[in-house]
C-alpha cells in the first residue's frame, strides 16, 4: 500500500466525523427564547469580530502575497510559495471559524442539556469540542494532501522519485508560514479581545458596581462571552492547526535530508492519519453512567485520550516496520518518546496549576499577607515550574536523537526529533476535543446566569468548566512541548534548506561564533519584547472598555434597575477595534526581525536567533501560562470556601493575582509558542533572499 | 617599562587612596549621643550578620577546598587552584567587609554633616563610597599581582616567557571561582536579609500599625538599616570584586590563546591599573558650590566619572600602541566600545526607571485602575526594557570582535570582546563610589528619623538618596553589561581550556548539535529557577519577621507609647538565620548543574548551557532590576504629590508594585549576574574532570 494515500483518507475521515458530530449537536434544543436570544447575541458578536479580523488579515496577507510574488519573479522564491502561504492561512482561519461556529451554536444547547443532567451537558459540550478538534486535523491533512498530490502528479510528475521527494519536501516546508501568521493573528487578536472584555467587565461590573459575574446588566458581558469564543476557541483552533502543520512538514523535510526519500517523507503524514483514526475510536469511549462524579467524568475523558494514545503507539510500530522494512525500529521509539513527553509535561502543568496539589494551595495561602505576596509567589511558582518541562524536553531530544541513529547519521537523528513532535501531536483530534469543550461549558454557564436558569444548572456548567481547566492543562502541555520540538526541527530544516539553496555556503554554527552568539541574544529577547507588547495591548484595550462601561452605567437610565438594556454592541465593537490595532506591531516584528538579523548576521546569526527564541520562548511561555493558571485556580480555591472564602481580604488579594494572570495565560503565554515557529517559518521562506544578499556570510 | 609592574602600582595606589579617604571620613563627628547609639546598633547588627555569614561560608569553602585538594592529588586539577579559590573568596569577602565597615561608620556622620549643609552630607557619603570603590579595585589587583609574581618568578621561573604566559593565564583563569562563589553568597544572603527586613518592617509597621518608616518603635527598624549595609554595600562590594576579577582574568587568558603572549596577558591588568589612576583623578572633580541644586550635584558626580572615562580612553590608546608596537590599534577601539556600551546601557536603565522620563510616569498612571494593572504594566515595562541593552551588547560584541581582527584571527576577536569588558569596568573605582554612597545616604536618613532630627535633615538625606538611585542605575548598567561580556569571554576561555587539557578533544559546538542544544535549554532555565528560589526565600524570611514584629507589638507593653524599647536584636538575628539557610540551595545548584551537564552532555553541552544561561540570565536580570526600579520610583513619584499623593488609592496600588519589586531589584536581579559567571568559573575549574570522565564526548 502506498503510505501517502493515508493522508487523504485520514483527512476525509476526520472531516466526515466532524460533520456527523456537528449535525448531532445541532439537533439538540437551544432552550427557551431568552437563551436563544442571548446565544444569538454572542454568535453575532463573534461573527462580527471574525469578519473584521479576517478582512484585516486578508489585507495583510494580500500585501505579503504580492511581495512574495515579486520575490518569486526575481528568482528568490519558488513560485508556489506565495500561493501555499495563502492556502495555509486560509485553512488555519477556516479551522478557527468552524470551531467558533460550532462553539457559538453549542453554548445554549449545553446549558439546556445541563438543565437535564450533568452528563447530557458533558456530551453536548464534548461533541462540540470534537467538531473543532477533528476539523483542525482534517483540514490540516487536507491542505497537505492537495499540495502533495498536485506537486507529485502534476508539477514534478516527470522526475525520478528521489528527486521528487527532495523538491516536494523542501517546497512544502515553506508552507508553514501562512498557517503560523494566521495563528499569530488569531491567538493574539483573540487573546487581546477576550482579556480586555474580561478585565473590563470585572473591574467595573464586579468591583465598582458590585454586580455578579455574567450579570446581564453589565454592558461588557456579551463581549466577555464573545471573547471566550474568539480567543479560546477560534484562536486555539488556528494555533493548533499551525502546530500540527509545522510538526509534520518539518519532520518530512528532515526525513528527506536524512536520505529516507519519499517513504520517509510519507511517514509523518501517515502517522498523523493513524492518529486521526485512533482519536475517532477514542471518542467513543467518552461516556459515563448517569450518576457520574466529577472524578469519573475526568476519568472518562482521560480514557478516551489514553486509548487513542495506546492505539497510536501500537500502530506506529507497524507503520515504521512497514515503511522501513524493519530497519529503523529506533524511529518507533522516537514516536513513543514524543507521546510520553507530551503526557508528562501535561501532568506537571496540572501539578503546578491545579488546586488539588500543593503549589497552588500554597499560593492561595500567600494571599494571607496581601496582594504583593501572592504576586511574588505566583511569579516564583511559574518560574520554578519551567525546570521540569525543560528536563523532559531535553531528555526527549537526546533520546529521540540517539535512538534514531543520530550518532552515526546526524540527519537521521534530527528526523527522529521531528518525528517525536509528530508523535506528540498525533492524537490532537481527541486532545483538542477535550480541550475545546471547556470554553463551550464556560459560555453555557454565562448563558445560564444571564437567562436566570436555576442555580443547579450553573453548578453543573461550573463543574464542566472546572473539569475543562484540568484537561486544558494537559492540552497546554502538548501544545508547548510540541512547539519546542517542532521549532527545533524547523531550525534544523532551515539550515538544510540554506545549504540546498547554495551548496557552497560555508556555515559556522558554533555557539562561540559571534554572529551565532549575537543572534542568540537577539532571539532570546524577542519573546520578552513580544510578551511586553501583548500585555500592554491588553492593558490599553481593557482601559477603553472600562471607560465605555462606566459611561453606560452613568448615562443609560434604568440600567442598574434592569428596566433598560445596555448597549452590548459598542463594547464588542471596541474590543474588536483594539484587537485589530494591536496585533499589527507584534506580527510585523516577527517578520522584520528575522530579515534584519539575516541581512546583518547571515545564516549563522539567524540560526542563533531561532535557537535563542525557542529556548527563551519555551521557558517564558510555560512560566506565564503556569503562573496565570495557578493564580486563577488559587482564586477559585479561595472562592470554594478556603482561607476565608469569597469577599475576604484573601479573596481580594487573589483577585489581583488572577487579573495579572489573565494576559499571562490567555494572551501572551500561548502566543509565544506561535511566535517561535513563525520566526522559523519566516526564516525558511526568505532563506534565499538572505543567502543571496546578506552582508555577512 | 614592564607593563606587569603597573598591577602592583595600581593596587597600591587604590588601597592608599582608600585608606586616606577612610581616615578623613572617620575624623568627622558622629553627632549626638542618640545618633551614636543608633549607629552602634546598626554596626553591631551588621557585624553580627557578617560574622555569621563568613563563618558559614568558611565551612562551605572548607568543604569545597578539601574536595578540590583531593581532585588535585588525583591529577584532575592544578594544585594551586584550591588555594587560589580560597584567596579569591577571601579578598572578595574582605572587600565587602571593609565596605560595610566604612558604610556603618559613615551613616551617622553623613546625617550629622547633612544637618550642616547638603554638600557636607554629599562629601561624607561620597568619601565613604570611594573607600568602598577603591578597596574593591585595589584588593582585586592585589590578589592578581600576588599570584602573578609568585607564579612567574617562583613556580614557573625556569620556563621560557611564552610558556610561562600560557601556564599562568590558564591557571589564573581558574581563580575566579572563589570570588564568584563568595559574591553569590554575599549578594543572595544580603539580598534576602535586606528585603526580608524591609518587607517585614513595612508590612507590620507601616501598613498594620500605621507608624512611619524608620520609626524607632518598629522592632524591625534596625534590621532594615542593617540590611542596607549587608545587602547594598557588602553584597555589592563582593559582587563587583567578582566582576572585576572575571573580566580581567578571562581577557588575559584569551590574549594568550590569541598568541599575544605575556604582553597580551599584561594588557588587561595594565588597563585596570590605568583605570585606577584615572578614577582617583576623577574623584577630585566631585565638588560643588555651597548652594548647589540637586541637578548640579548630579552633574558634579557625573563630571568625575566622565573625566575618569576620558583619561582611560586617551591612556589606553598609548597602552595599546606601547604594548603591541602600533600593530593592534583595533584593540583600542574595543576598549572604547566597552566604555561606550557601559554608559549607554546605564543611560537606558535610567530612562526606563527614573520618574523624570515617560515610562515610569506612565507606570505610575496605571495605578489609577489598581494594583493588578500597575503590576502588569511594570512587568511589561521591564520586559520591554531588555531590548535595547541586548542590541547594545550585540553591537558591542560584533564591533569589538571585528575591529580586533577577529575575522582573520578568531581568537584575537575573542580577546577584543574580553578587553572591551575590562574597558567597561576600568573606571570601576569611581563608578562604584558614586553607586555605594547611595546606601550610606539611605542609612543616614534612617538615623535622622530615628534620632528625631529636624525635618530639613531628612529632606537633605532624601535628596542624596534619590540622587543615589540615579547613579545606581548607571552603575547597574555597567555591572549588567560587563557581566554579559565577561561571561562570553569566560565561555570562550573555557573552550580553550578544555582543548588545552586534552589536545585531541573533538568538539562540535554547532548550535544544532543536540548536546549543545539541550545544554542551551538547561542553561536558559537556570536563571528562572534561581530567581524563583531567591524570591521565595525572601518571602519565607519576610514571613518570619512579620510574625516576630507582630509578637513584639502584642507582648511588649508600652512599645507603641514609646515607654518601652523593642527587641531589635531578635529581628536582626532572625534575618541572619533565614539568609544563611536560604543561600545554600541556589549556591549548590550553581556547582552541581554544570557538573551534571558536563558528565551527561560533555563539553559541548556545558558550552551550550553557559551560553543559554548568559543570554537568558542577562535578559532576566535586566527585566527584574528595571521592573523593580520603576515600581520603586513610580511609588516615589506618587508620594511626591502626583496622582493623589501619599495615602491615596493610587499610592496603595503603587506600594503593592514596590513590594513586588523589592526582591526583583535587590535580591534576584543582581544575583543573576553573579550566577552566570559562577557557572562559567565552576565549569572552568572542573574542566579536567569533565574532559576526562564525561559519558558523552
Coordinates of N, CA and C in Angstrom, one line a residue, chain B residues 121 154 295 326 426 439 452-453 537 556:
Chain B
X121 N 27.0 66.8 53.5 CA 26.4 65.4 53.5 C 27.0 64.7 52.4
X154 N 58.6 32.4 40.8 CA 58.9 31.2 41.7 C 58.6 29.9 41.0
X295 N 20.3 69.0 40.6 CA 20.8 68.7 39.3 C 22.3 69.0 39.2
X326 N 52.1 49.5 17.8 CA 51.3 50.0 16.7 C 50.6 49.0 15.9
X426 N 36.9 49.5 33.7 CA 38.1 50.1 34.1 C 38.0 51.2 35.1
X439 N 23.4 53.9 49.5 CA 23.0 53.2 50.8 C 23.5 53.9 52.0
X452 N 15.2 61.7 65.7 CA 14.4 62.8 65.8 C 15.0 64.1 65.4
X453 N 15.9 64.1 64.4 CA 16.5 65.3 63.9 C 15.4 66.1 63.1
X537 N 12.6 32.6 48.9 CA 13.4 32.7 50.1 C 13.1 34.1 50.8
X556 N 5.1 43.3 74.1 CA 5.9 44.3 74.9 C 5.0 45.4 75.2

